[in-house]
């Protein structure tokens, strides 16, 4: 997959360097929903209550790297079967394989911003949520470098 195929339409990497970021892992189905502007997390996950302005996405495939981030514009609580950002197919693909929870917090955000240089995996990927600053994403070349700067 060409990571630059969306670069012409991508917003500039102009977030404040000290803005707080939540870094999460995304499988291909989840990352496609991120491109559509949302990322769900079961309400019991700590990240649903944490304070941050941006989310960054570690892609498990095809690149095994943190490649993009986005500004969070809303946090919407949704109960399965009720109206909200997610439909039943989203629940089946994104929540059912990982959790039996019926309530999620859907993070909604602006267009994804590609990092000029992805943060490459030299560890075992991202587990849970890591918290850092936007500048940490820009400066870390590897996950071990990012982990050294982040709260995990």
CSV table of N, CA and C in Angstrom, one decimal:
chain,number,residue,atom,x,y,z
A,1,UNK,N,0.8,-1.2,0.0
A,1,UNK,CA,0.0,0.0,0.0
A,1,UNK,C,0.9,1.2,0.0
A,2,UNK,N,0.6,2.2,-0.8
A,2,UNK,CA,1.3,3.4,-0.9
A,2,UNK,C,0.8,4.4,0.1
A,3,UNK,N,1.7,4.7,1.1
A,3,UNK,CA,1.3,5.6,2.2
A,3,UNK,C,1.2,7.0,1.7
A,4,UNK,N,1.7,7.4,0.6
A,4,UNK,CA,1.6,8.7,0.1
A,4,UNK,C,0.5,8.9,-0.8
A,5,UNK,N,-0.3,7.9,-1.1
A,5,UNK,CA,-1.4,8.1,-2.0
A,5,UNK,C,-2.5,9.1,-1.6
A,6,UNK,N,-2.5,9.4,-0.3
A,6,UNK,CA,-3.5,10.4,0.2
A,6,UNK,C,-2.8,11.7,0.6
A,7,UNK,N,-1.5,11.8,0.4
A,7,UNK,CA,-0.7,12.9,0.9
A,7,UNK,C,-1.2,14.2,0.2
A,8,UNK,N,-1.5,14.2,-1.1
A,8,UNK,CA,-1.9,15.4,-1.8
A,8,UNK,C,-3.2,16.0,-1.2
A,9,UNK,N,-4.0,15.2,-0.6
A,9,UNK,CA,-5.3,15.7,0.0
A,9,UNK,C,-5.1,15.9,1.5
A,10,UNK,N,-4.0,15.6,2.1
A,10,UNK,CA,-3.8,15.6,3.5
A,10,UNK,C,-3.6,17.0,4.1
A,11,UNK,N,-4.1,17.2,5.3
A,11,UNK,CA,-3.9,18.5,5.9
A,11,UNK,C,-2.4,18.6,6.3
A,12,UNK,N,-2.0,19.8,6.6
A,12,UNK,CA,-0.6,20.1,7.0
A,12,UNK,C,-0.4,19.6,8.4
A,13,UNK,N,0.8,19.2,8.7
A,13,UNK,CA,1.3,18.8,10.0
A,13,UNK,C,1.6,20.0,10.8
A,14,UNK,N,0.5,20.7,11.3
A,14,UNK,CA,0.7,22.0,12.0
A,14,UNK,C,0.1,22.0,13.4
A,15,UNK,N,0.0,20.9,14.0
A,15,UNK,CA,-0.5,20.8,15.4
A,15,UNK,C,0.5,21.4,16.3
A,16,UNK,N,0.1,22.0,17.4
A,16,UNK,CA,1.0,22.5,18.4
A,16,UNK,C,1.9,21.4,18.9
A,17,UNK,N,3.2,21.6,19.0
A,17,UNK,CA,4.1,20.5,19.4
A,17,UNK,C,3.9,20.0,20.8
A,18,UNK,N,3.4,20.8,21.7
A,18,UNK,CA,3.2,20.4,23.1
A,18,UNK,C,1.8,19.8,23.3
A,19,UNK,N,1.0,19.7,22.3
A,19,UNK,CA,-0.4,19.1,22.4
A,19,UNK,C,-0.3,17.6,22.8
A,20,UNK,N,-1.1,17.2,23.7
A,20,UNK,CA,-1.1,15.8,24.2
A,20,UNK,C,-1.8,14.9,23.2
A,21,UNK,N,-1.2,13.7,23.0
A,21,UNK,CA,-1.6,12.7,22.0
A,21,UNK,C,-1.8,11.4,22.7
A,22,UNK,N,-2.9,10.7,22.3
A,22,UNK,CA,-3.1,9.3,22.7
A,22,UNK,C,-2.8,8.4,21.5
A,23,UNK,N,-1.8,7.5,21.7
A,23,UNK,CA,-1.3,6.6,20.6
A,23,UNK,C,-2.0,5.3,20.8
A,24,UNK,N,-2.7,4.8,19.8
A,24,UNK,CA,-3.4,3.5,19.9
A,24,UNK,C,-3.1,2.6,18.7
A,25,UNK,N,-3.2,1.3,18.9
A,25,UNK,CA,-3.0,0.4,17.8
A,25,UNK,C,-4.2,0.3,17.0
A,26,UNK,N,-4.1,0.1,15.7
A,26,UNK,CA,-5.2,-0.1,14.8
A,26,UNK,C,-4.9,-1.2,13.8
A,27,UNK,N,-5.8,-2.1,13.7
A,27,UNK,CA,-5.7,-3.1,12.6
A,27,UNK,C,-6.3,-2.5,11.4
A,28,UNK,N,-6.2,-3.1,10.2
A,28,UNK,CA,-6.7,-2.5,9.0
A,28,UNK,C,-8.1,-2.1,9.0
A,29,UNK,N,-9.1,-2.9,9.5
A,29,UNK,CA,-10.5,-2.4,9.6
A,29,UNK,C,-10.6,-1.2,10.4
A,30,UNK,N,-9.9,-1.1,11.5
A,30,UNK,CA,-10.0,0.0,12.4
A,30,UNK,C,-9.4,1.2,11.8
A,31,UNK,N,-8.3,1.1,11.1
A,31,UNK,CA,-7.7,2.2,10.5
A,31,UNK,C,-8.5,2.8,9.3
A,32,UNK,N,-9.3,1.9,8.6
A,32,UNK,CA,-10.2,2.4,7.6
A,32,UNK,C,-11.3,3.3,8.2
A,33,UNK,N,-11.8,2.9,9.4
A,33,UNK,CA,-12.7,3.8,10.1
A,33,UNK,C,-12.1,5.1,10.6
A,34,UNK,N,-10.8,5.0,10.9
A,34,UNK,CA,-10.1,6.3,11.3
A,34,UNK,C,-10.1,7.2,10.1
A,35,UNK,N,-9.8,6.7,8.9
A,35,UNK,CA,-9.9,7.5,7.7
A,35,UNK,C,-11.2,8.1,7.5
A,36,UNK,N,-12.3,7.4,8.0
A,36,UNK,CA,-13.6,8.0,7.9
A,36,UNK,C,-14.0,8.9,9.0
A,37,UNK,N,-13.0,9.1,10.0
A,37,UNK,CA,-13.2,10.1,11.0
A,37,UNK,C,-13.6,9.6,12.4
A,38,UNK,N,-13.5,8.3,12.7
A,38,UNK,CA,-13.8,7.9,14.0
A,38,UNK,C,-13.0,6.7,14.5
A,39,UNK,N,-12.9,6.5,15.8
A,39,UNK,CA,-12.2,5.4,16.5
A,39,UNK,C,-13.0,5.1,17.7
A,40,UNK,N,-13.5,3.9,17.9
A,40,UNK,CA,-14.3,3.5,19.1
A,40,UNK,C,-13.4,2.8,20.1
A,41,UNK,N,-13.8,3.0,21.4
A,41,UNK,CA,-13.1,2.3,22.5
A,41,UNK,C,-14.2,1.9,23.5
A,42,UNK,N,-14.2,0.7,24.0
A,42,UNK,CA,-15.1,0.3,25.1
A,42,UNK,C,-15.0,1.3,26.2
A,43,UNK,N,-16.1,1.7,26.7
A,43,UNK,CA,-16.2,2.7,27.8
A,43,UNK,C,-15.3,2.4,29.0
A,44,UNK,N,-15.0,1.2,29.3
A,44,UNK,CA,-14.2,0.8,30.4
A,44,UNK,C,-12.7,1.1,30.2
A,45,UNK,N,-12.3,1.3,29.0
A,45,UNK,CA,-10.9,1.6,28.7
A,45,UNK,C,-10.5,3.0,29.3
A,46,UNK,N,-9.4,3.1,30.0
A,46,UNK,CA,-8.9,4.3,30.6
A,46,UNK,C,-8.9,5.5,29.6
A,47,UNK,N,-8.5,5.2,28.3
A,47,UNK,CA,-8.4,6.2,27.3
A,47,UNK,C,-9.7,7.0,27.1
A,48,UNK,N,-10.8,6.4,27.4
A,48,UNK,CA,-12.1,7.1,27.2
A,48,UNK,C,-12.2,8.3,28.2
A,49,UNK,N,-11.5,8.3,29.3
A,49,UNK,CA,-11.5,9.3,30.3
A,49,UNK,C,-10.3,10.2,30.4
A,50,UNK,N,-9.3,9.8,29.6
A,50,UNK,CA,-8.0,10.6,29.7
A,50,UNK,C,-8.1,11.9,28.9
A,51,UNK,N,-7.3,12.8,29.3
A,51,UNK,CA,-7.3,14.1,28.7
A,51,UNK,C,-6.2,14.2,27.6
A,52,UNK,N,-6.7,14.4,26.4
A,52,UNK,CA,-5.8,14.6,25.2
A,52,UNK,C,-6.5,15.2,24.1
A,53,UNK,N,-5.8,15.9,23.2
A,53,UNK,CA,-6.4,16.7,22.1
A,53,UNK,C,-6.3,16.0,20.8
A,54,UNK,N,-5.4,15.0,20.7
A,54,UNK,CA,-5.1,14.3,19.4
A,54,UNK,C,-5.0,12.8,19.7
A,55,UNK,N,-5.3,12.0,18.6
A,55,UNK,CA,-5.0,10.6,18.6
A,55,UNK,C,-4.0,10.3,17.5
A,56,UNK,N,-3.1,9.4,17.8
A,56,UNK,CA,-2.2,8.9,16.7
A,56,UNK,C,-2.4,7.4,16.6
A,57,UNK,N,-2.1,6.9,15.4
A,57,UNK,CA,-2.4,5.5,15.0
A,57,UNK,C,-1.2,4.7,14.6
A,58,UNK,N,-1.0,3.7,15.5
A,58,UNK,CA,0.0,2.7,15.1
A,58,UNK,C,-0.7,1.6,14.3
A,59,UNK,N,-0.3,1.4,13.1
A,59,UNK,CA,-0.9,0.5,12.2
A,59,UNK,C,-0.2,-0.9,12.2
A,60,UNK,N,-0.9,-1.9,12.6
A,60,UNK,CA,-0.3,-3.2,12.7
A,60,UNK,C,0.1,-3.8,11.4
A,61,UNK,N,-0.7,-3.4,10.3
A,61,UNK,CA,-0.5,-3.8,9.0
A,61,UNK,C,-0.9,-2.7,8.1
A,62,UNK,N,-0.3,-2.5,7.0
A,62,UNK,CA,0.8,-3.2,6.3
A,62,UNK,C,2.1,-2.7,6.7
A,63,UNK,N,2.2,-1.7,7.6
A,63,UNK,CA,3.5,-1.1,7.8
A,63,UNK,C,4.1,-1.2,9.2
A,64,UNK,N,3.4,-1.6,10.2
A,64,UNK,CA,3.9,-1.7,11.6
A,64,UNK,C,4.6,-0.5,12.0
A,65,UNK,N,3.8,0.7,12.0
A,65,UNK,CA,4.4,1.9,12.4
A,65,UNK,C,3.3,2.9,12.7
A,66,UNK,N,3.6,3.9,13.5
A,66,UNK,CA,2.7,5.1,13.7
A,66,UNK,C,2.8,5.9,12.5
A,67,UNK,N,1.7,6.1,11.8
A,67,UNK,CA,1.8,6.8,10.5
A,67,UNK,C,1.0,8.1,10.4
A,68,UNK,N,0.0,8.2,11.3
A,68,UNK,CA,-0.9,9.4,11.2
A,68,UNK,C,-1.4,9.8,12.6
A,69,UNK,N,-1.8,11.0,12.6
A,69,UNK,CA,-2.5,11.5,13.8
A,69,UNK,C,-3.7,12.4,13.4
A,70,UNK,N,-4.6,12.7,14.3
A,70,UNK,CA,-5.7,13.6,14.0
A,70,UNK,C,-6.2,14.3,15.3
A,71,UNK,N,-6.7,15.5,15.1
A,71,UNK,CA,-7.3,16.3,16.2
A,71,UNK,C,-8.7,15.7,16.6
A,72,UNK,N,-8.9,15.4,17.9
A,72,UNK,CA,-10.2,14.9,18.4
A,72,UNK,C,-11.1,16.1,18.4
A,73,UNK,N,-12.3,15.9,17.8
A,73,UNK,CA,-13.3,17.0,17.7
A,73,UNK,C,-14.5,16.6,18.6
A,74,UNK,N,-14.7,15.4,18.9
A,74,UNK,CA,-15.8,15.0,19.8
A,74,UNK,C,-15.6,13.6,20.4
A,75,UNK,N,-16.2,13.4,21.5
A,75,UNK,CA,-16.3,12.0,22.2
A,75,UNK,C,-17.7,11.7,22.4
A,76,UNK,N,-18.2,10.7,21.6
A,76,UNK,CA,-19.6,10.4,21.7
A,76,UNK,C,-19.8,9.1,22.3
A,77,UNK,N,-20.6,9.0,23.4
A,77,UNK,CA,-20.9,7.7,24.0
A,77,UNK,C,-22.1,7.1,23.2
A,78,UNK,N,-21.9,5.8,22.8
A,78,UNK,CA,-22.9,5.1,22.0
A,78,UNK,C,-23.1,3.7,22.6
A,79,UNK,N,-24.4,3.4,22.7
A,79,UNK,CA,-24.8,2.0,23.2
A,79,UNK,C,-25.2,1.2,22.0
A,80,UNK,N,-24.8,0.0,22.0
A,80,UNK,CA,-25.1,-0.9,20.9
A,80,UNK,C,-26.6,-0.9,20.6
A,81,UNK,N,-27.0,-0.8,19.3
A,81,UNK,CA,-28.4,-0.8,18.9
A,81,UNK,C,-29.0,0.5,18.9
A,82,UNK,N,-28.3,1.5,19.4
A,82,UNK,CA,-28.8,2.9,19.4
A,82,UNK,C,-28.1,3.7,18.3
A,83,UNK,N,-28.7,4.8,17.9
A,83,UNK,CA,-28.1,5.7,16.9
A,83,UNK,C,-26.8,6.2,17.4
A,84,UNK,N,-25.9,6.5,16.5
A,84,UNK,CA,-24.6,7.1,16.8
A,84,UNK,C,-23.7,7.0,15.6
A,85,UNK,N,-22.4,7.3,15.8
A,85,UNK,CA,-21.5,7.2,14.7
A,85,UNK,C,-21.3,5.9,14.1
A,86,UNK,N,-21.5,4.8,14.9
A,86,UNK,CA,-21.2,3.4,14.4
A,86,UNK,C,-22.5,2.7,14.0
A,87,UNK,N,-22.4,1.9,13.0
A,87,UNK,CA,-23.5,1.0,12.6
A,87,UNK,C,-23.2,-0.4,13.1
A,88,UNK,N,-24.1,-1.3,12.8
A,88,UNK,CA,-23.9,-2.7,13.3
A,88,UNK,C,-22.7,-3.4,12.7
A,89,UNK,N,-22.3,-3.1,11.5
A,89,UNK,CA,-21.1,-3.6,10.8
A,89,UNK,C,-19.9,-3.1,11.6
A,90,UNK,N,-19.9,-1.9,12.0
A,90,UNK,CA,-18.7,-1.3,12.7
A,90,UNK,C,-18.6,-2.1,14.1
A,91,UNK,N,-19.7,-2.3,14.8
A,91,UNK,CA,-19.7,-3.0,16.0
A,91,UNK,C,-19.1,-4.4,15.8
A,92,UNK,N,-19.5,-5.1,14.8
A,92,UNK,CA,-19.0,-6.5,14.5
A,92,UNK,C,-17.5,-6.5,14.2
A,93,UNK,N,-17.1,-5.5,13.4
A,93,UNK,CA,-15.7,-5.5,13.0
A,93,UNK,C,-14.7,-4.9,14.1
A,94,UNK,N,-15.2,-3.9,14.9
A,94,UNK,CA,-14.3,-3.2,15.7
A,94,UNK,C,-14.4,-3.5,17.2
A,95,UNK,N,-15.5,-3.9,17.7
A,95,UNK,CA,-15.7,-4.1,19.1
A,95,UNK,C,-15.9,-5.6,19.4
A,96,UNK,N,-16.7,-6.3,18.7
A,96,UNK,CA,-17.0,-7.7,19.0
A,96,UNK,C,-15.8,-8.6,19.2
A,97,UNK,N,-14.7,-8.5,18.3
A,97,UNK,CA,-13.6,-9.4,18.5
A,97,UNK,C,-12.8,-9.1,19.7
A,98,UNK,N,-13.0,-8.0,20.4
A,98,UNK,CA,-12.1,-7.6,21.5
A,98,UNK,C,-12.8,-7.4,22.8
A,99,UNK,N,-14.2,-7.2,22.8
A,99,UNK,CA,-14.9,-6.9,24.0
A,99,UNK,C,-16.4,-7.2,23.9
A,100,UNK,N,-17.0,-7.6,25.0
A,100,UNK,CA,-18.4,-7.8,25.1
A,100,UNK,C,-19.2,-6.6,25.5
A,101,UNK,N,-18.5,-5.5,25.7
A,101,UNK,CA,-19.2,-4.3,26.2
A,101,UNK,C,-20.2,-3.8,25.2
A,102,UNK,N,-21.3,-3.2,25.8
A,102,UNK,CA,-22.4,-2.7,24.9
A,102,UNK,C,-22.3,-1.2,24.8
A,103,UNK,N,-21.4,-0.5,25.5
A,103,UNK,CA,-21.2,0.9,25.5
A,103,UNK,C,-19.8,1.3,25.1
A,104,UNK,N,-19.7,2.2,24.1
A,104,UNK,CA,-18.4,2.6,23.7
A,104,UNK,C,-18.3,4.1,23.7
A,105,UNK,N,-17.1,4.6,23.7
A,105,UNK,CA,-16.9,6.1,23.4
A,105,UNK,C,-16.3,6.1,22.0
A,106,UNK,N,-17.0,6.9,21.2
A,106,UNK,CA,-16.5,7.0,19.8
A,106,UNK,C,-15.7,8.3,19.7
A,107,UNK,N,-14.4,8.3,19.5
A,107,UNK,CA,-13.7,9.5,19.3
A,107,UNK,C,-13.9,9.9,17.8
A,108,UNK,N,-14.3,11.1,17.6
A,108,UNK,CA,-14.5,11.6,16.3
A,108,UNK,C,-13.4,12.7,16.0
A,109,UNK,N,-12.9,12.8,14.8
A,109,UNK,CA,-11.8,13.7,14.6
A,109,UNK,C,-11.7,14.2,13.2
A,110,UNK,N,-10.9,15.2,13.0
A,110,UNK,CA,-10.6,15.8,11.7
A,110,UNK,C,-9.9,14.8,10.8
A,111,UNK,N,-9.6,15.2,9.6
A,111,UNK,CA,-8.8,14.4,8.6
A,111,UNK,C,-7.5,14.0,9.2
A,112,UNK,N,-7.1,12.8,8.9
A,112,UNK,CA,-5.8,12.3,9.3
A,112,UNK,C,-4.7,13.1,8.7
A,113,UNK,N,-3.7,13.3,9.6
A,113,UNK,CA,-2.5,14.0,9.2
A,113,UNK,C,-1.3,13.0,9.1
A,114,UNK,N,-0.7,12.8,7.9
A,114,UNK,CA,0.4,11.8,7.9
A,114,UNK,C,1.6,12.4,8.5
A,115,UNK,N,2.3,11.6,9.3
A,115,UNK,CA,3.6,12.0,9.8
A,115,UNK,C,4.6,12.1,8.7
A,116,UNK,N,5.5,13.1,8.7
A,116,UNK,CA,6.5,13.2,7.7
A,116,UNK,C,7.4,11.9,7.7
A,117,UNK,N,7.7,11.4,8.9
A,117,UNK,CA,8.5,10.2,9.0
A,117,UNK,C,7.7,9.3,10.0
A,118,UNK,N,7.2,8.1,9.5
A,118,UNK,CA,6.5,7.2,10.4
A,118,UNK,C,7.4,6.8,11.6
A,119,UNK,N,6.8,6.4,12.7
A,119,UNK,CA,7.5,5.9,13.9
A,119,UNK,C,7.5,4.4,13.7
A,120,UNK,N,8.7,3.9,13.3
A,120,UNK,CA,8.8,2.4,13.0
A,120,UNK,C,8.8,1.5,14.2
A,121,UNK,N,8.2,0.3,14.0
A,121,UNK,CA,8.2,-0.6,15.1
A,121,UNK,C,9.5,-1.4,15.2
A,122,UNK,N,10.2,-1.2,16.4
A,122,UNK,CA,11.4,-2.0,16.7
A,122,UNK,C,11.1,-2.7,18.0
A,123,UNK,N,9.9,-2.8,18.4
A,123,UNK,CA,9.5,-3.5,19.7
A,123,UNK,C,8.5,-4.6,19.3
A,124,UNK,N,7.4,-4.7,20.1
A,124,UNK,CA,6.3,-5.6,19.9
A,124,UNK,C,5.1,-4.8,19.6
A,125,UNK,N,5.2,-3.7,19.0
A,125,UNK,CA,4.0,-2.8,18.7
A,125,UNK,C,3.6,-2.0,19.9
A,126,UNK,N,2.4,-1.4,19.7
A,126,UNK,CA,1.8,-0.6,20.8
A,126,UNK,C,0.7,-1.4,21.5
A,127,UNK,N,0.8,-1.5,22.8
A,127,UNK,CA,-0.3,-2.2,23.6
A,127,UNK,C,-0.9,-1.2,24.4
A,128,UNK,N,-2.3,-1.2,24.5
A,128,UNK,CA,-3.0,-0.3,25.3
A,128,UNK,C,-2.9,1.1,24.6
A,129,UNK,N,-2.8,2.1,25.5
A,129,UNK,CA,-2.7,3.5,25.0
A,129,UNK,C,-1.4,4.1,25.5
A,130,UNK,N,-0.7,4.8,24.7
A,130,UNK,CA,0.5,5.6,25.1
A,130,UNK,C,0.2,7.1,25.0
A,131,UNK,N,0.7,7.9,25.9
A,131,UNK,CA,0.4,9.3,25.9
A,131,UNK,C,1.7,10.1,25.7
A,132,UNK,N,1.7,11.0,24.8
A,132,UNK,CA,3.0,11.8,24.5
A,132,UNK,C,2.5,13.1,24.0
A,133,UNK,N,3.5,13.9,23.5
A,133,UNK,CA,3.2,15.2,22.8
A,133,UNK,C,3.4,15.0,21.3
A,134,UNK,N,2.8,15.9,20.6
A,134,UNK,CA,2.9,15.8,19.1
A,134,UNK,C,4.3,15.9,18.7
A,135,UNK,N,5.1,16.7,19.3
A,135,UNK,CA,6.6,16.8,19.0
A,135,UNK,C,7.3,15.4,19.2
A,136,UNK,N,6.8,14.6,20.2
A,136,UNK,CA,7.4,13.3,20.4
A,136,UNK,C,7.2,12.4,19.2
A,137,UNK,N,6.0,12.5,18.6
A,137,UNK,CA,5.7,11.7,17.4
A,137,UNK,C,6.6,12.2,16.2
A,138,UNK,N,6.8,13.5,16.1
A,138,UNK,CA,7.7,14.0,15.0
A,138,UNK,C,9.1,13.7,15.2
A,139,UNK,N,9.6,13.5,16.4
A,139,UNK,CA,11.0,13.4,16.7
A,139,UNK,C,11.5,11.9,16.9
A,140,UNK,N,10.6,11.0,17.3
A,140,UNK,CA,10.9,9.6,17.5
A,140,UNK,C,10.9,8.9,16.2
A,141,UNK,N,12.0,8.2,15.9
A,141,UNK,CA,12.1,7.4,14.7
A,141,UNK,C,11.6,6.0,14.9
A,142,UNK,N,11.6,5.5,16.2
A,142,UNK,CA,11.2,4.1,16.5
A,142,UNK,C,10.2,4.1,17.7
A,143,UNK,N,9.5,3.0,17.8
A,143,UNK,CA,8.6,2.9,18.9
A,143,UNK,C,9.4,2.9,20.3
A,144,UNK,N,10.6,2.3,20.3
A,144,UNK,CA,11.4,2.3,21.5
A,144,UNK,C,11.7,3.8,21.9
A,145,UNK,N,12.0,4.6,20.9
A,145,UNK,CA,12.3,6.0,21.2
A,145,UNK,C,11.0,6.7,21.7
A,146,UNK,N,9.9,6.4,21.1
A,146,UNK,CA,8.6,7.0,21.5
A,146,UNK,C,8.3,6.6,22.9
A,147,UNK,N,8.4,5.3,23.2
A,147,UNK,CA,8.1,4.8,24.5
A,147,UNK,C,8.9,5.4,25.6
A,148,UNK,N,10.1,5.8,25.3
A,148,UNK,CA,11.0,6.5,26.2
A,148,UNK,C,10.5,7.9,26.5
A,149,UNK,N,9.7,8.4,25.7
A,149,UNK,CA,9.2,9.8,25.9
A,149,UNK,C,7.7,9.7,26.4
A,150,UNK,N,7.1,8.6,26.3
A,150,UNK,CA,5.6,8.5,26.5
A,150,UNK,C,5.3,8.0,27.9
A,151,UNK,N,4.1,8.2,28.3
A,151,UNK,CA,3.5,7.6,29.5
A,151,UNK,C,2.7,6.4,28.9
A,152,UNK,N,3.0,5.2,29.5
A,152,UNK,CA,2.3,4.0,29.0
A,152,UNK,C,1.5,3.3,30.1
